[in-house]
Backbone as CSV, one residue per row, in Angstrom:
resi,resn,N_x,N_y,N_z,CA_x,CA_y,CA_z,C_x,C_y,C_z
1,MET,4.435,33.624,-27.628,5.062,32.270,-28.498,4.429,31.380,-26.642
2,VAL,4.216,30.190,-27.038,3.574,29.850,-26.434,4.787,28.867,-25.295
3,ALA,5.350,28.472,-24.185,6.163,27.441,-23.771,5.487,25.794,-24.026
4,ILE,5.827,26.141,-24.054,6.757,24.141,-24.162,7.543,23.426,-23.562
5,SER,6.670,23.256,-22.015,7.756,21.944,-21.170,8.408,20.791,-21.932
6,HIS,9.092,20.299,-20.742,9.561,19.607,-21.474,9.095,18.047,-21.169
7,ARG,8.025,17.527,-20.753,7.050,16.621,-20.849,6.246,16.733,-22.346
8,ASP,5.762,17.253,-22.602,5.402,17.927,-23.795,6.385,17.471,-25.062
9,ALA,7.281,18.341,-24.404,8.834,18.634,-26.072,8.913,16.902,-26.136
10,THR,9.074,16.279,-24.808,9.099,14.075,-24.888,8.752,13.666,-25.496
11,MET,6.753,14.038,-25.660,6.395,13.475,-25.299,6.064,13.954,-27.548
12,THR,6.593,14.372,-27.875,6.727,14.608,-29.691,6.936,14.140,-29.955
13,ARG,8.150,13.564,-29.692,9.527,12.705,-29.912,9.495,10.337,-29.695
14,GLN,9.757,9.994,-30.672,10.204,8.835,-29.906,11.618,8.672,-28.751
15,LEU,11.139,8.583,-28.000,11.783,7.933,-26.744,13.707,7.742,-27.550
16,SER,14.589,8.045,-27.084,15.650,6.357,-26.807,16.086,5.608,-26.147
17,ARG,17.260,4.941,-25.861,17.693,3.940,-24.374,18.297,5.476,-23.392
18,ALA,18.621,5.697,-24.424,19.836,6.443,-23.062,18.291,7.996,-22.631
19,ASP,17.399,8.270,-23.386,16.849,9.484,-22.824,15.719,8.975,-21.947
20,ARG,15.282,7.197,-22.383,14.461,7.316,-20.940,15.071,7.007,-19.947
21,LEU,17.028,6.256,-20.161,18.027,6.693,-18.624,18.346,7.763,-18.432
22,ILE,18.068,9.469,-18.757,18.333,10.350,-18.711,17.169,10.376,-17.806
23,HIS,15.519,10.387,-18.307,14.084,10.138,-18.098,14.468,10.145,-15.889
24,GLN,14.327,8.446,-16.590,14.278,8.090,-14.511,15.941,7.951,-14.147
25,PHE,16.746,9.273,-14.470,17.223,9.451,-13.474,17.135,10.779,-12.240
26,ASP,16.910,11.014,-13.327,15.718,12.567,-12.989,14.244,11.974,-12.489
27,THR,14.206,11.471,-12.253,13.398,10.381,-11.915,13.326,10.555,-10.302
28,VAL,13.912,9.501,-10.267,14.894,9.127,-8.307,15.744,10.458,-8.025
29,LEU,15.965,11.490,-8.584,16.731,12.223,-7.719,15.469,12.929,-7.173
30,ARG,14.909,13.576,-7.780,13.049,14.611,-7.497,12.408,13.137,-6.661
31,THR,12.459,12.217,-6.610,12.127,11.240,-5.919,12.824,11.049,-4.355
32,LEU,13.984,11.466,-4.589,14.810,10.559,-3.228,15.214,12.292,-1.883
33,VAL,15.926,12.842,-3.151,16.489,14.576,-2.862,14.913,15.376,-2.526
34,PRO,15.269,15.311,-0.645,14.029,16.482,-0.889,14.187,16.711,-0.033
35,HIS,12.286,18.243,-1.258,12.308,19.494,-1.299,12.335,19.444,-2.693
36,ALA,12.496,18.451,-3.383,12.965,18.641,-5.054,12.256,18.422,-5.708
37,ALA,10.927,17.393,-5.185,9.838,16.992,-6.217,8.495,18.060,-6.720
38,GLN,8.732,18.709,-7.377,7.773,19.592,-7.457,5.892,19.641,-8.158
39,PRO,5.083,20.098,-7.667,3.617,19.275,-7.840,3.276,20.474,-9.004
40,SER,2.071,19.560,-10.452,2.001,20.254,-10.663,0.644,20.833,-10.086
41,ARG,-0.254,20.184,-9.064,-1.578,21.214,-8.848,-0.960,21.793,-7.352
42,PRO,-2.181,22.799,-6.578,-1.661,23.005,-6.048,-1.987,22.232,-4.428
43,SER,-1.274,22.891,-3.145,-1.908,21.922,-2.330,-3.560,22.173,-2.356
44,PRO,-4.072,20.677,-1.343,-5.443,21.029,-0.994,-5.142,21.517,0.088
45,ALA,-4.396,21.991,0.495,-3.989,22.819,1.900,-3.675,24.291,2.699
46,THR,-4.173,24.528,0.543,-3.188,26.427,0.855,-4.816,26.902,1.264
47,ASP,-5.677,26.848,1.610,-6.034,27.856,2.248,-7.216,27.070,3.692
48,ILE,-6.578,26.169,3.991,-7.077,25.459,5.315,-6.369,25.745,6.469
49,VAL,-6.594,26.432,7.610,-6.890,27.072,8.982,-6.301,25.411,9.703
50,ASP,-4.971,25.313,10.478,-4.805,23.979,11.950,-4.970,25.408,13.438
51,GLU,-5.442,23.678,13.897,-6.530,24.515,15.178,-5.640,23.470,15.852
52,PRO,-4.827,24.188,17.530,-3.592,24.074,18.375,-3.793,22.334,18.442
53,MET,-2.412,22.519,18.209,-1.904,21.198,18.983,-1.204,20.860,20.056
54,ASN,-1.751,19.938,20.460,0.453,20.107,21.364,1.061,19.449,21.168
55,GLU,3.122,18.982,21.951,4.294,18.748,21.670,3.795,16.669,20.913
56,ALA,2.357,16.450,21.608,2.760,14.812,21.691,1.497,14.795,19.828
57,GLU,0.492,15.911,19.859,0.165,15.382,19.109,0.434,15.619,17.406
58,ARG,1.578,16.899,17.445,2.771,17.363,16.594,3.115,15.868,16.065
59,GLU,4.054,15.735,17.682,4.947,14.146,17.112,4.000,12.842,15.618
60,HIS,2.915,12.904,16.565,1.807,11.617,15.441,1.707,12.141,14.350
61,ALA,1.296,13.469,14.026,0.766,13.698,12.804,2.244,14.160,12.038
62,VAL,3.742,14.448,12.431,4.347,13.786,11.841,5.164,12.698,11.095
63,GLY,5.057,11.571,12.026,4.738,10.151,12.161,4.454,9.632,11.331
64,LEU,3.179,10.181,10.869,0.986,9.865,10.205,2.163,10.756,9.016
65,MET,2.860,11.716,9.125,2.898,12.087,6.740,3.978,11.580,6.700
66,ARG,4.464,10.856,7.215,6.198,10.623,6.878,6.045,9.364,6.996
67,ILE,5.042,8.279,7.289,4.342,7.215,6.687,4.089,7.602,5.214
68,ASN,3.240,8.108,5.100,2.517,8.897,3.643,3.916,9.359,2.745
69,HIS,4.449,10.544,3.042,5.979,10.222,1.893,6.745,8.989,1.422
70,THR,6.548,8.521,2.609,7.984,6.838,1.626,6.653,6.285,1.232
71,GLY,4.696,5.939,1.317,4.324,5.465,0.825,4.977,6.193,-0.290
72,GLU,4.582,7.589,-1.123,4.454,8.119,-2.124,6.137,8.112,-3.118
73,VAL,7.128,7.692,-2.110,7.871,7.119,-2.782,8.241,6.090,-2.676
74,CYS,7.763,5.078,-2.754,7.180,3.112,-3.276,6.237,3.608,-4.115
75,ALA,4.821,4.165,-4.301,4.259,4.595,-5.741,5.707,5.378,-6.439
76,GLN,6.019,5.617,-6.341,6.648,6.770,-8.187,7.906,5.084,-7.763
77,ALA,8.186,4.454,-7.509,9.490,3.794,-8.521,8.335,2.354,-8.767
78,LEU,7.165,1.386,-8.261,6.263,1.212,-8.463,5.861,1.595,-9.642
79,TYR,5.572,2.543,-10.026,5.187,3.736,-11.685,6.669,2.944,-13.040
80,GLN,7.303,3.179,-11.737,8.567,3.552,-12.990,9.340,2.358,-13.054
81,GLY,8.573,1.036,-12.158,9.832,0.122,-12.707,8.648,-0.329,-13.364
82,GLN,7.374,-0.068,-13.218,6.729,-1.231,-13.969,6.787,-0.420,-15.942
83,GLY,6.783,1.066,-15.146,6.810,1.584,-17.243,7.705,1.436,-17.965
84,LEU,9.149,0.851,-16.964,10.188,0.795,-17.440,10.525,-0.845,-18.173
85,THR,9.496,-2.073,-18.320,9.390,-2.909,-18.036,7.622,-3.621,-18.441
86,ALA,7.109,-2.921,-19.154,6.012,-2.766,-19.690,5.544,-3.457,-21.043
87,LYS,4.457,-3.877,-21.806,4.860,-4.411,-22.674,4.667,-3.662,-24.092
88,LEU,2.970,-3.160,-23.579,3.078,-2.573,-25.206,2.600,-0.783,-24.479
89,ALA,3.211,-0.348,-24.924,3.649,1.851,-24.581,2.825,2.383,-24.907
90,ASP,1.308,2.078,-24.912,0.448,2.960,-24.511,0.658,2.403,-23.343
91,MET,0.444,1.931,-22.458,0.248,0.828,-20.848,1.746,1.242,-19.805
92,ARG,3.353,1.349,-21.074,4.724,2.672,-20.647,3.690,4.031,-20.064
93,GLU,2.521,4.923,-21.509,2.293,5.923,-21.092,1.861,6.483,-20.049
94,GLN,0.990,5.621,-19.564,0.022,5.563,-19.032,0.722,5.112,-17.281
95,MET,1.037,4.192,-16.466,2.544,4.372,-15.849,2.703,5.424,-15.712
96,GLU,3.855,6.297,-16.957,4.714,8.099,-16.740,3.663,8.289,-16.489
97,GLN,2.104,8.344,-16.638,1.051,9.541,-16.610,1.733,9.852,-14.925
98,ALA,0.910,8.241,-14.419,0.161,8.380,-12.874,1.510,8.161,-12.213
99,ALA,2.508,8.122,-12.619,4.168,8.409,-12.039,3.957,10.092,-10.964
100,GLN,3.353,10.617,-12.933,3.924,11.887,-12.620,2.178,12.529,-11.466
101,GLU,1.202,11.885,-11.825,0.091,12.813,-10.552,0.553,12.467,-9.603
102,GLU,1.575,11.444,-9.442,1.635,10.944,-7.895,3.147,11.242,-7.357
103,ILE,3.649,12.488,-8.120,3.909,13.260,-8.026,3.785,14.775,-6.536
104,ASP,2.725,14.816,-7.432,1.538,16.210,-5.951,1.933,15.278,-4.599
105,HIS,1.107,14.675,-4.897,1.709,13.253,-3.815,2.729,13.535,-2.851
106,LEU,3.442,13.333,-3.434,5.296,13.403,-2.276,4.760,14.190,-2.313
107,ALA,5.113,15.617,-2.943,5.120,17.544,-2.818,4.255,17.481,-1.934
108,TRP,3.530,16.815,-1.749,2.721,17.746,-0.630,2.928,17.176,1.069
109,CYS,3.237,16.189,1.044,3.630,15.126,2.324,4.926,15.896,1.913
110,ASP,5.749,16.267,1.666,7.285,16.530,2.145,7.245,17.959,2.548
111,ALA,6.316,18.925,2.109,5.917,20.491,1.790,5.548,20.321,3.260
112,ARG,4.393,19.549,4.105,4.128,19.633,5.190,4.759,18.519,5.760
113,LEU,5.222,17.956,6.050,6.669,17.554,6.523,6.981,18.938,6.914
114,GLN,7.654,20.122,6.465,8.390,20.724,7.109,7.522,22.230,7.631
115,GLU,6.077,21.493,7.638,6.004,22.809,8.480,5.605,21.785,8.935
116,LEU,5.517,21.295,9.354,5.488,19.742,11.157,6.587,20.181,11.716
117,HIS,7.375,20.940,10.782,8.497,20.606,11.562,9.796,19.141,11.819
118,GLY,9.294,18.071,10.890,9.786,17.012,10.609,10.539,16.639,9.486
119,HIS,10.658,16.149,9.413,11.494,15.042,8.542,11.629,14.352,7.703
120,THR,11.510,13.747,5.822,10.995,12.464,5.555,12.081,11.856,6.013
121,SER,11.968,10.519,5.215,12.655,9.266,6.012,13.768,8.964,6.134
122,VAL,14.758,7.789,6.075,16.556,8.429,5.646,16.466,6.478,4.903
123,LEU,15.078,5.890,5.341,14.573,4.816,5.282,14.048,5.372,3.214
124,ASN,14.057,5.805,3.180,13.648,6.019,1.343,14.064,5.187,-0.069
125,PRO,16.066,5.442,0.645,16.688,4.884,-0.987,16.521,3.030,-0.893
126,VAL,16.342,2.351,0.613,16.481,1.214,0.285,14.154,1.014,-0.288
127,PHE,13.092,1.558,0.360,12.004,1.597,-0.046,11.478,1.153,-1.717
128,TYR,12.407,2.519,-1.567,12.868,2.907,-3.484,13.018,1.621,-4.356
129,ALA,14.306,1.312,-4.006,14.841,0.030,-4.939,13.902,-0.869,-4.161
130,ALA,13.462,-1.711,-3.445,12.804,-2.816,-3.542,11.347,-2.440,-4.504
131,SER,10.987,-1.321,-3.992,9.903,-1.719,-4.958,9.709,-0.227,-6.671
132,PHE,10.763,-0.139,-6.462,11.312,0.332,-7.764,11.380,-1.664,-8.902
133,GLY,12.434,-2.643,-7.655,12.530,-4.177,-7.977,11.061,-4.835,-8.328
134,LEU,10.274,-4.412,-7.672,8.593,-4.682,-7.156,8.129,-4.963,-8.938
135,GLY,8.277,-3.484,-9.078,7.400,-3.109,-10.414,7.881,-3.912,-11.193
136,ALA,9.213,-3.563,-11.761,9.348,-4.112,-12.530,9.730,-5.577,-13.058
137,VAL,9.641,-5.802,-11.887,9.289,-7.720,-12.355,7.154,-7.652,-12.416
138,ALA,6.604,-6.968,-11.948,5.361,-7.151,-12.799,5.062,-6.962,-13.674
139,GLY,6.013,-6.362,-14.409,5.796,-4.788,-15.897,6.364,-6.414,-16.421
140,ALA,7.155,-6.999,-16.197,7.660,-8.016,-17.439,7.043,-9.268,-17.061
141,VAL,6.420,-9.858,-16.370,5.893,-11.095,-16.542,4.708,-10.050,-17.649
142,GLY,4.060,-9.510,-17.533,2.871,-8.678,-19.021,1.670,-7.753,-17.538
143,ASP,1.153,-6.668,-18.884,0.509,-6.075,-18.438,-0.237,-6.136,-17.989
144,ARG,-1.356,-7.332,-17.892,-2.683,-8.318,-16.711,-2.158,-7.494,-15.385
145,VAL,-0.964,-8.630,-15.211,-0.583,-8.294,-13.630,0.687,-7.473,-12.924
146,SER,0.283,-6.645,-14.369,1.764,-5.082,-14.132,-0.259,-4.170,-13.392
147,LEU,-0.792,-3.948,-14.761,-2.216,-3.641,-13.567,-2.702,-4.454,-12.234
148,GLY,-2.339,-5.305,-12.084,-3.707,-6.186,-10.761,-2.362,-5.440,-10.479
149,PHE,-1.146,-4.892,-10.598,-0.435,-5.401,-9.011,-0.871,-4.039,-8.883
150,VAL,-0.300,-2.209,-9.788,-1.245,-0.988,-9.472,-3.108,-1.163,-8.789
151,ALA,-3.723,-2.604,-9.479,-5.289,-2.226,-8.518,-5.166,-3.072,-6.841
152,ALA,-3.696,-3.126,-6.613,-4.093,-4.323,-5.563,-2.992,-3.062,-4.940
153,THR,-2.157,-2.686,-4.728,-1.493,-1.420,-4.125,-1.869,-0.704,-3.770
154,GLU,-3.135,0.359,-5.217,-4.448,0.983,-4.797,-5.309,0.993,-3.274
155,GLU,-5.938,-0.383,-3.922,-6.909,-0.624,-2.599,-5.479,-0.329,-1.069
156,GLN,-4.218,-1.223,-1.547,-3.811,-1.124,0.384,-4.302,-0.186,0.732
157,VAL,-3.756,0.897,-0.352,-3.029,2.401,-0.288,-4.911,3.649,0.066
158,GLY,-5.245,2.806,-0.250,-6.315,3.656,-0.455,-6.619,2.982,1.216
159,LYS,-7.149,1.803,2.050,-7.367,1.489,3.384,-6.671,2.383,4.554
160,HIS,-4.903,1.619,4.022,-3.619,2.805,5.270,-4.272,4.422,5.060
161,LEU,-4.539,5.004,3.551,-5.292,6.498,3.820,-6.195,6.790,5.080
162,ASP,-7.513,5.697,4.711,-8.590,5.664,5.689,-7.543,5.196,7.170
163,ASP,-6.890,4.657,7.676,-6.810,4.525,9.381,-5.981,6.015,9.204
164,HIS,-5.299,6.443,7.767,-4.714,7.866,8.290,-5.412,8.526,8.960
165,LEU,-6.794,8.849,8.512,-7.637,10.076,8.628,-8.000,9.228,10.535
166,ARG,-8.846,8.664,10.250,-8.793,7.887,11.558,-8.067,8.396,12.563
167,GLN,-6.692,8.404,12.337,-5.769,8.729,13.397,-5.496,9.930,14.742
168,MET,-5.312,10.659,13.062,-4.531,12.355,11.847,-5.365,12.590,12.970
169,PRO,-4.082,14.478,14.289,-5.425,14.789,15.250,-5.916,15.739,14.478
170,ALA,-7.171,16.180,15.389,-8.337,17.155,15.077,-7.732,18.137,15.051
171,GLY,-7.471,18.278,15.297,-6.089,20.761,15.140,-5.273,20.065,14.279
172,ASP,-5.156,19.013,14.202,-3.884,18.954,12.445,-4.877,18.794,11.216
173,ARG,-5.871,19.929,10.977,-6.649,20.191,9.618,-6.452,20.102,7.868
174,ARG,-4.536,21.084,7.849,-4.332,20.834,6.913,-3.917,19.352,6.248
175,SER,-2.787,18.189,7.192,-2.638,16.784,7.184,-3.537,16.532,6.464
176,ARG,-4.920,16.454,6.694,-6.221,15.893,6.495,-6.794,15.986,5.457
177,LYS,-6.277,17.184,5.267,-7.232,17.242,3.355,-6.752,17.236,2.581
178,ILE,-4.807,17.357,2.522,-3.727,16.474,1.661,-5.036,15.240,1.935
179,LEU,-4.905,13.883,2.410,-4.965,13.177,2.641,-6.923,12.776,2.374
180,GLU,-7.146,13.081,2.125,-8.456,13.062,1.334,-8.634,14.004,-0.227
181,GLN,-7.775,14.653,-0.459,-7.739,14.567,-2.238,-6.891,12.981,-1.863
182,MET,-5.231,12.751,-1.597,-4.655,11.290,-2.194,-6.092,10.200,-2.313
183,ARG,-6.849,10.130,-0.911,-7.366,9.074,-1.155,-8.517,9.451,-2.167
184,GLU,-8.561,10.557,-2.517,-9.937,10.542,-4.239,-8.665,9.587,-5.379
185,ASP,-7.600,10.026,-5.301,-6.958,10.329,-6.448,-7.013,8.809,-6.507
186,GLU,-5.991,8.105,-5.505,-6.111,6.735,-5.515,-6.402,5.462,-6.493
187,ALA,-7.998,6.061,-5.466,-9.316,5.363,-5.680,-9.339,5.376,-7.343
188,HIS,-9.014,6.139,-8.103,-8.558,6.769,-8.973,-8.282,5.485,-9.857
189,HIS,-6.707,5.336,-9.039,-6.214,4.526,-9.949,-5.766,3.368,-10.394
190,GLU,-7.682,2.631,-9.049,-7.059,1.746,-8.917,-8.608,1.203,-10.002
191,ARG,-10.130,2.795,-10.323,-10.356,1.485,-11.321,-9.730,1.757,-11.636
192,TRP,-9.215,2.400,-12.728,-8.762,2.626,-13.864,-7.346,1.378,-14.609
193,ALA,-6.513,0.752,-13.657,-6.024,-0.005,-13.276,-7.204,-1.249,-13.987
194,LEU,-8.316,-1.674,-12.735,-8.836,-1.974,-13.120,-9.838,-2.688,-14.473
195,GLU,-10.193,-1.102,-14.336,-10.810,-0.945,-16.437,-10.384,-1.283,-17.464
196,ALA,-8.635,-1.569,-17.332,-8.114,-1.113,-18.228,-7.092,-2.811,-18.233
197,GLY,-7.287,-3.366,-17.415,-8.094,-5.259,-17.806,-7.012,-5.606,-16.771
198,GLY,-6.841,-5.503,-15.712,-5.951,-5.689,-14.664,-6.557,-6.334,-13.860
199,ALA,-5.853,-7.636,-13.504,-6.175,-9.061,-12.771,-6.419,-9.024,-12.142
200,ARG,-7.545,-9.891,-10.743,-7.377,-9.400,-8.854,-6.810,-10.145,-8.860
201,PHE,-5.959,-9.780,-7.645,-5.190,-10.525,-7.535,-6.431,-11.286,-6.106
202,PRO,-6.004,-12.310,-5.668,-6.239,-13.804,-4.771,-5.866,-13.056,-3.371
203,LEU,-6.404,-13.093,-2.852,-6.495,-12.170,-0.607,-5.315,-13.082,-0.676
204,PRO,-4.688,-14.079,-0.276,-2.827,-14.523,0.166,-2.088,-13.781,-0.725
205,VAL,-2.569,-12.943,-2.465,-1.026,-12.494,-2.730,-1.103,-10.579,-2.166
206,LYS,-2.957,-10.650,-1.585,-3.147,-9.289,-1.096,-2.388,-8.858,0.714
207,LEU,-2.297,-10.587,0.855,-1.636,-10.690,2.714,-1.142,-10.390,2.728
208,GLY,0.405,-11.216,1.424,1.526,-11.184,1.368,1.438,-8.867,1.378
209,MET,0.547,-8.435,0.290,0.813,-7.630,0.353,0.876,-5.529,1.695
210,ARG,-0.338,-6.192,2.219,0.068,-5.775,3.554,1.145,-5.701,4.532
211,LEU,1.513,-7.136,4.721,2.516,-7.414,5.639,3.846,-6.854,5.853
212,MET,3.735,-6.672,4.165,5.136,-5.742,3.407,5.071,-4.348,3.963
213,SER,3.656,-4.183,4.106,2.935,-1.999,4.215,3.779,-2.200,5.849
214,LYS,2.675,-2.338,6.342,3.355,-2.589,7.482,4.361,-2.274,8.117
215,VAL,5.474,-3.454,7.477,6.992,-3.376,7.245,7.432,-2.018,7.797
216,MET,6.848,-1.479,6.535,7.113,-0.240,6.412,6.981,0.785,7.091
217,THR,6.039,0.368,7.086,5.069,1.557,8.315,5.425,1.397,9.364
218,LYS,5.275,0.685,9.981,6.082,0.079,11.343,8.036,1.009,11.670
219,SER,8.672,0.893,10.509,9.622,1.134,10.857,9.986,2.720,10.311
220,VAL,8.692,3.961,9.545,9.305,5.001,8.931,9.067,6.098,9.907
221,TYR,7.752,5.442,10.512,6.409,5.923,11.516,7.962,7.760,12.252
222,ARG,9.133,6.906,13.217,9.882,7.530,13.842,10.891,7.465,13.299
223,ILE,11.854,6.993,11.820,12.737,7.332,11.282,12.852,7.065,10.083
């Protein structure tokens, strides 16, 4: 007998409003409850061995990975908000698929924080709610704007990951491997959004997004 996953089963029928609400609630729980997210791919760090780190280096690595974890919480919320209000059915499916891929990043960062004896941010629910609202507004405005928002967000995330790769302690090879795979995936999402017709946001909008990102990173690094 061939096993059918929950996701495959739901794709074979039209989802009702109640189905979507249940799915949405399940996604919120898997995103915000520590250790609840289950990746579809093994961690890139599975066969990687760290080199010795002192306490200051470990704490810095924890702070960086906590930021990355919260970034993935925000990504989940953005995609879910956009998928909820996107005009076209195929666009909603693309957003939901992208959100599913981002769950890998969420789970990898969560697992790495556990390995480093760190914790996820207590501010995650706040950032989830804010990001979900932004995504829902972008989706309601129109698919071209929604896709442009995805592209602009992934561009910011890519720069953010590049900065963390430069900052990561040399001994933390496992975190570095995770961030490298995340960087590759985010670049793919950015290309997809632009190729699908996403609007290219002007520089002032991108600067505003960058400012909001700095608020998140500064607050989450320690809490």
